Each structure stands twice: as structure tokens, then as C-alpha cells.
CSV table of C-alpha atoms in Angstrom, one decimal:
chain,number,residue,atom,x,y,z
A,1,MET,CA,18.3,-56.5,26.2
A,2,ALA,CA,18.4,-56.5,29.9
A,3,ALA,CA,15.4,-54.7,31.6
A,4,ASN,CA,17.6,-53.0,33.6
A,5,GLN,CA,19.7,-51.3,30.7
A,6,PHE,CA,19.0,-47.7,29.9
A,7,PHE,CA,20.8,-45.4,27.2
A,8,MET,CA,20.9,-41.5,28.3
A,9,GLN,CA,19.3,-38.6,26.0
A,10,PHE,CA,19.0,-34.9,26.7
A,11,ASP,CA,16.2,-32.8,26.9
A,12,TYR,CA,16.8,-29.6,25.3
A,13,THR,CA,14.0,-28.2,26.4
A,14,HIS,CA,14.6,-29.0,30.1
A,15,GLN,CA,18.4,-28.4,29.6
A,16,ARG,CA,19.0,-31.9,31.7
A,17,PRO,CA,19.7,-35.8,30.9
A,18,TYR,CA,17.3,-38.4,31.2
A,19,TYR,CA,17.3,-42.0,30.8
A,20,VAL,CA,15.2,-44.2,28.5
A,21,ASN,CA,14.8,-48.0,29.4
A,22,VAL,CA,15.9,-50.0,26.5
A,23,VAL,CA,13.4,-52.6,26.8
A,24,SER,CA,9.8,-50.5,27.6
A,25,LYS,CA,11.4,-47.2,25.8
A,26,GLN,CA,10.0,-45.7,29.2
A,27,PRO,CA,11.7,-42.1,30.1
A,28,PHE,CA,12.9,-41.6,33.9
A,29,TRP,CA,14.4,-38.3,35.1
A,30,GLU,CA,16.9,-40.1,37.2
A,31,LEU,CA,18.6,-43.4,36.7
A,32,PRO,CA,16.5,-46.1,38.8
A,33,GLN,CA,18.9,-48.0,41.2
A,34,GLY,CA,21.0,-50.9,39.8
A,35,ALA,CA,20.5,-49.6,36.3
A,36,GLN,CA,23.0,-50.2,34.0
A,37,VAL,CA,23.6,-47.6,31.2
A,38,ILE,CA,25.0,-48.6,27.7
A,39,GLN,CA,26.4,-46.7,25.0
A,40,PRO,CA,25.1,-46.1,21.6
A,41,ASN,CA,28.2,-47.8,20.1
A,42,SER,CA,27.8,-50.8,22.6
A,43,PRO,CA,26.5,-54.4,21.4
A,44,GLN,CA,23.5,-54.1,23.1
A,45,PHE,CA,22.6,-50.8,21.4
A,46,GLY,CA,22.5,-52.5,18.2
A,47,ALA,CA,24.6,-52.2,14.9
A,48,ALA,CA,25.0,-49.2,12.9
A,49,PRO,CA,23.1,-49.0,9.3
A,50,GLN,CA,24.8,-50.2,6.6
A,51,VAL,CA,25.5,-46.9,4.6
A,52,GLN,CA,25.0,-47.8,1.1
A,53,ALA,CA,27.6,-47.7,-2.0
A,54,ARG,CA,30.4,-46.6,0.5
A,55,GLY,CA,32.5,-48.4,2.9
A,56,ALA,CA,31.9,-47.1,6.5
A,57,SER,CA,35.9,-45.7,6.8
A,58,GLN,CA,35.3,-43.6,4.0
A,59,TYR,CA,32.9,-41.5,6.2
A,60,SER,CA,34.5,-38.6,8.6
A,61,PRO,CA,34.0,-39.5,12.0
A,62,GLU,CA,31.5,-36.3,12.4
A,63,VAL,CA,29.0,-38.3,10.0
A,64,LEU,CA,29.2,-41.7,11.5
A,65,ALA,CA,28.9,-39.8,15.0
A,66,LYS,CA,25.4,-38.6,13.2
A,67,VAL,CA,24.5,-41.8,12.3
A,68,GLN,CA,25.1,-43.2,16.1
A,69,LYS,CA,23.1,-39.9,17.4
A,70,ALA,CA,20.3,-40.5,14.9
A,71,GLN,CA,20.4,-44.5,16.0
A,72,HIS,CA,19.8,-43.3,19.6
A,73,ALA,CA,17.0,-41.0,18.7
A,74,PHE,CA,15.1,-43.8,16.6
A,75,LEU,CA,15.0,-45.9,20.0
A,76,HIS,CA,13.5,-42.9,22.0
A,77,TYR,CA,10.5,-42.8,18.9
A,78,ASP,CA,10.0,-47.0,18.8
A,79,ARG,CA,8.5,-46.8,22.1
A,80,ASP,CA,7.5,-50.8,22.0
A,81,GLY,CA,10.9,-51.5,20.5
A,82,ASN,CA,9.4,-53.5,17.4
A,83,GLY,CA,11.8,-51.8,15.2
A,84,HIS,CA,9.2,-49.4,13.2
A,85,VAL,CA,7.6,-46.0,14.6
A,86,THR,CA,4.0,-45.5,14.3
A,87,MET,CA,2.2,-42.3,13.9
A,88,ASP,CA,0.5,-42.8,17.7
A,89,GLU,CA,4.5,-43.4,18.7
A,90,PHE,CA,5.8,-40.5,17.0
A,91,PHE,CA,3.3,-38.3,18.0
A,92,SER,CA,3.5,-39.2,21.5
A,93,VAL,CA,7.3,-38.4,21.8
A,94,LEU,CA,6.6,-34.9,20.0
A,95,GLN,CA,4.3,-33.9,22.7
A,96,MET,CA,6.8,-35.4,25.5
A,97,LEU,CA,9.6,-33.1,24.4
A,98,GLY,CA,7.3,-30.2,24.5
A,99,LEU,CA,6.7,-29.4,20.5
A,100,ASN,CA,3.0,-28.1,20.6
A,101,VAL,CA,2.1,-29.5,17.1
A,102,SER,CA,-1.3,-30.6,15.9
A,103,TRP,CA,-2.1,-34.2,14.8
A,104,ALA,CA,-2.1,-32.9,11.0
A,105,GLU,CA,1.2,-31.1,11.5
A,106,ALA,CA,2.7,-34.5,12.8
A,107,GLN,CA,1.0,-36.2,10.0
A,108,GLN,CA,2.8,-34.3,7.6
A,109,MET,CA,6.2,-34.7,9.4
A,110,PHE,CA,5.6,-38.3,9.8
A,111,ARG,CA,4.9,-38.8,5.9
A,112,ALA,CA,8.2,-36.3,5.3
A,113,ILE,CA,10.2,-39.4,7.4
A,114,ASP,CA,8.3,-42.7,5.8
A,115,SER,CA,10.1,-42.2,2.5
A,116,ASP,CA,8.5,-45.5,1.5
A,117,ASN,CA,5.1,-44.5,2.4
A,118,SER,CA,4.4,-48.1,4.5
A,119,GLY,CA,2.8,-45.9,7.3
A,120,SER,CA,5.4,-46.7,9.4
A,121,ILE,CA,8.9,-44.9,10.1
A,122,GLU,CA,11.8,-47.8,10.2
A,123,ARG,CA,15.1,-47.0,11.6
A,124,GLU,CA,17.2,-46.7,8.2
A,125,GLU,CA,14.2,-44.0,7.0
A,126,PHE,CA,14.7,-42.1,10.1
A,127,VAL,CA,18.8,-41.8,10.0
A,128,ALA,CA,18.7,-41.0,6.4
A,129,TYR,CA,16.1,-38.2,7.2
A,130,TYR,CA,18.3,-37.2,10.1
A,131,LEU,CA,21.6,-37.4,8.2
A,132,ALA,CA,20.0,-35.0,5.5
A,133,ASN,CA,18.2,-32.4,7.4
A,134,TYR,CA,20.6,-32.3,10.5
């Protein structure tokens, strides 16, 4: 992934789009000059997680779109791009999104998503939680 590649997110609090650098995970209200916007289904974005026990073709376009949306959101939470979301990253994004939650409340939310209790949220856990709850 190139440092000048961005994906677009939508800030529902401010009702406007913003851009996130795919390498640094740094958000920007305006797309920097010379930057390239990549789409969630592009090869640079990464492959969709495999859906267990059923082939992807058995899922509706709506479900597949939700998987892509969840993947896209995961990249926003994974601030350092290592494939895992730590509690610090999780809390930071909640604050950036304007959610007024305490550290203890954020920990409860984090534990609900961290299904294997590893202390970090992997992409598959995030996507599974997203599909089950949204």
C-alpha cells in the first residue's frame, strides 16, 4: 500500500465524508493533493474475510456489502495497521467519533467484540460482531 492512498469514511456526527490514510490511519477532512482514493473492494484494500461453512456466492449482495463495510470500518479502528485493534486504539476512535464513553464503558464494548479474549480485536472478530449487531 502506498502512503498516498486513502479510503473514504462518513462521519455521521458531522454529516460529512472524511479520508483515512491506508498506511498511517490518520484521518483528514479534505483529501490531500495528489492522493488516490481506493475502494473497499479493490486489491489494495485487502480480501474479504472468508465466511465459514458457506460459499460467498450463497450470500446475498446485502450481506456481502455489510462484510465490506465492516472491513472498511476495521481499518479505521486499526490505527497502526497491524491487523489487530488494541484497547487504546479502540478508545481513541470512540473518542474521535464523538462518543462520550468512559474507559470502563469502552472496555465492556471491547470485551464484547474480542470473542477469543486475546486482548485485541482481529478483523474476523470485528466483522463477525458487526454482522451480528448491525
